[in-house]
């Protein structure tokens, strides 16, 4: 029986409109193959949900008008990068800037980065 060990990772979660999911994934993978623990291109997608926001004055928005409450379909995309290894912060920043920000349709995409541990052999 294989034992699970804890591996330090950054878990990156980004919410994206379903129509832009594949383009965002391609953009991320063009920057980094997400290799970790004997696998590459590991990503998780959650079923479509909804994201909501009200556009504030001075915001350059893609959808909605100032003051309008917008509700749009969204998909949760998650992936992990190793943490605590040489170059990990630079790798993470490259994925954020060139993989996510450069390929996401929103001006301010909802991106969350968590430092946690992943259980794997």
PDB file of C-alpha atoms in Angstrom, residues 36-109:
ATOM      1  CA  UNK A  36       4.787  18.302 -10.201  1.00  0.00           C
ATOM      2  CA  UNK A  37       4.948  14.896  -8.565  1.00  0.00           C
ATOM      3  CA  UNK A  38       5.421  12.807 -11.705  1.00  0.00           C
ATOM      4  CA  UNK A  39       2.583  14.458 -13.637  1.00  0.00           C
ATOM      5  CA  UNK A  40       2.208  17.465 -15.925  1.00  0.00           C
ATOM      6  CA  UNK A  41      -0.730  19.607 -17.007  1.00  0.00           C
ATOM      7  CA  UNK A  42      -2.698  18.774 -13.851  1.00  0.00           C
ATOM      8  CA  UNK A  43      -5.790  20.982 -13.551  1.00  0.00           C
ATOM      9  CA  UNK A  44      -9.207  20.717 -11.949  1.00  0.00           C
ATOM     10  CA  UNK A  45     -12.395  22.271 -13.299  1.00  0.00           C
ATOM     11  CA  UNK A  46     -15.598  22.690 -11.332  1.00  0.00           C
ATOM     12  CA  UNK A  47     -19.060  22.745 -12.849  1.00  0.00           C
ATOM     13  CA  UNK A  48     -20.282  26.127 -14.023  1.00  0.00           C
ATOM     14  CA  UNK A  49     -21.530  28.434 -11.334  1.00  0.00           C
ATOM     15  CA  UNK A  50     -22.124  32.188 -11.273  1.00  0.00           C
ATOM     16  CA  UNK A  51     -20.018  35.197 -10.430  1.00  0.00           C
ATOM     17  CA  UNK A  52     -21.526  38.494  -9.381  1.00  0.00           C
ATOM     18  CA  UNK A  53     -20.186  42.038  -9.197  1.00  0.00           C
ATOM     19  CA  UNK A  54     -21.317  45.657  -9.319  1.00  0.00           C
ATOM     20  CA  UNK A  55     -19.276  47.895 -11.597  1.00  0.00           C
ATOM     21  CA  UNK A  56     -17.882  50.925  -9.738  1.00  0.00           C
ATOM     22  CA  UNK A  57     -17.169  54.334 -11.280  1.00  0.00           C
ATOM     23  CA  UNK A  58     -13.754  54.517 -12.945  1.00  0.00           C
ATOM     24  CA  UNK A  59     -13.588  50.777 -13.615  1.00  0.00           C
ATOM     25  CA  UNK A  60     -12.686  49.651 -17.117  1.00  0.00           C
ATOM     26  CA  UNK A  61     -15.071  46.717 -17.381  1.00  0.00           C
ATOM     27  CA  UNK A  62     -15.648  44.172 -20.105  1.00  0.00           C
ATOM     28  CA  UNK A  63     -19.236  43.373 -19.062  1.00  0.00           C
ATOM     29  CA  UNK A  64     -21.788  45.652 -17.428  1.00  0.00           C
ATOM     30  CA  UNK A  65     -22.241  49.362 -16.872  1.00  0.00           C
ATOM     31  CA  UNK A  66     -21.342  51.538 -13.885  1.00  0.00           C
ATOM     32  CA  UNK A  67     -23.756  50.804 -11.034  1.00  0.00           C
ATOM     33  CA  UNK A  68     -25.150  47.674 -12.670  1.00  0.00           C
ATOM     34  CA  UNK A  69     -25.212  44.388 -10.754  1.00  0.00           C
ATOM     35  CA  UNK A  70     -23.839  41.772 -13.151  1.00  0.00           C
ATOM     36  CA  UNK A  71     -24.240  38.006 -12.787  1.00  0.00           C
ATOM     37  CA  UNK A  72     -22.323  35.851 -15.257  1.00  0.00           C
ATOM     38  CA  UNK A  73     -21.645  32.106 -15.636  1.00  0.00           C
ATOM     39  CA  UNK A  74     -18.201  31.068 -14.439  1.00  0.00           C
ATOM     40  CA  UNK A  75     -16.040  27.962 -14.079  1.00  0.00           C
ATOM     41  CA  UNK A  76     -13.568  27.405 -11.249  1.00  0.00           C
ATOM     42  CA  UNK A  77     -10.155  26.291 -12.561  1.00  0.00           C
ATOM     43  CA  UNK A  78      -7.489  25.127 -10.109  1.00  0.00           C
ATOM     44  CA  UNK A  79      -3.942  23.871 -10.362  1.00  0.00           C
ATOM     45  CA  UNK A  80      -0.872  23.549  -8.145  1.00  0.00           C
ATOM     46  CA  UNK A  81       2.769  24.533  -8.365  1.00  0.00           C
ATOM     47  CA  UNK A  82       5.486  23.219  -6.036  1.00  0.00           C
ATOM     48  CA  UNK A  83       6.354  25.596  -3.177  1.00  0.00           C
ATOM     49  CA  UNK A  84       9.571  25.859  -1.194  1.00  0.00           C
ATOM     50  CA  UNK A  85      11.891  24.985  -4.074  1.00  0.00           C
ATOM     51  CA  UNK A  86      14.384  27.266  -5.847  1.00  0.00           C
ATOM     52  CA  UNK A  87      12.638  29.595  -8.306  1.00  0.00           C
ATOM     53  CA  UNK A  88       9.121  28.824  -7.065  1.00  0.00           C
ATOM     54  CA  UNK A  89       8.094  32.497  -6.600  1.00  0.00           C
ATOM     55  CA  UNK A  90       9.361  33.444 -10.064  1.00  0.00           C
ATOM     56  CA  UNK A  91       7.546  30.476 -11.599  1.00  0.00           C
ATOM     57  CA  UNK A  92       4.331  31.448  -9.821  1.00  0.00           C
ATOM     58  CA  UNK A  93       4.613  35.087 -10.924  1.00  0.00           C
ATOM     59  CA  UNK A  94       5.259  34.047 -14.540  1.00  0.00           C
ATOM     60  CA  UNK A  95       2.108  31.898 -14.529  1.00  0.00           C
ATOM     61  CA  UNK A  96       0.072  34.721 -12.983  1.00  0.00           C
ATOM     62  CA  UNK A  97       1.303  37.391 -15.424  1.00  0.00           C
ATOM     63  CA  UNK A  98       1.826  35.531 -18.683  1.00  0.00           C
ATOM     64  CA  UNK A  99      -0.506  32.563 -18.226  1.00  0.00           C
ATOM     65  CA  UNK A 100      -3.550  34.013 -16.462  1.00  0.00           C
ATOM     66  CA  UNK A 101      -3.600  37.821 -16.784  1.00  0.00           C
ATOM     67  CA  UNK A 102      -2.566  37.721 -20.448  1.00  0.00           C
ATOM     68  CA  UNK A 103      -5.284  35.194 -21.406  1.00  0.00           C
ATOM     69  CA  UNK A 104      -8.222  36.017 -19.131  1.00  0.00           C
ATOM     70  CA  UNK A 105     -11.087  38.067 -20.608  1.00  0.00           C
ATOM     71  CA  UNK A 106     -11.722  40.141 -17.447  1.00  0.00           C
ATOM     72  CA  UNK A 107      -9.747  43.278 -16.614  1.00  0.00           C
ATOM     73  CA  UNK A 108      -9.475  42.115 -12.969  1.00  0.00           C
ATOM     74  CA  UNK A 109      -9.853  38.332 -12.906  1.00  0.00           C
TER      75      UNK A 109
END
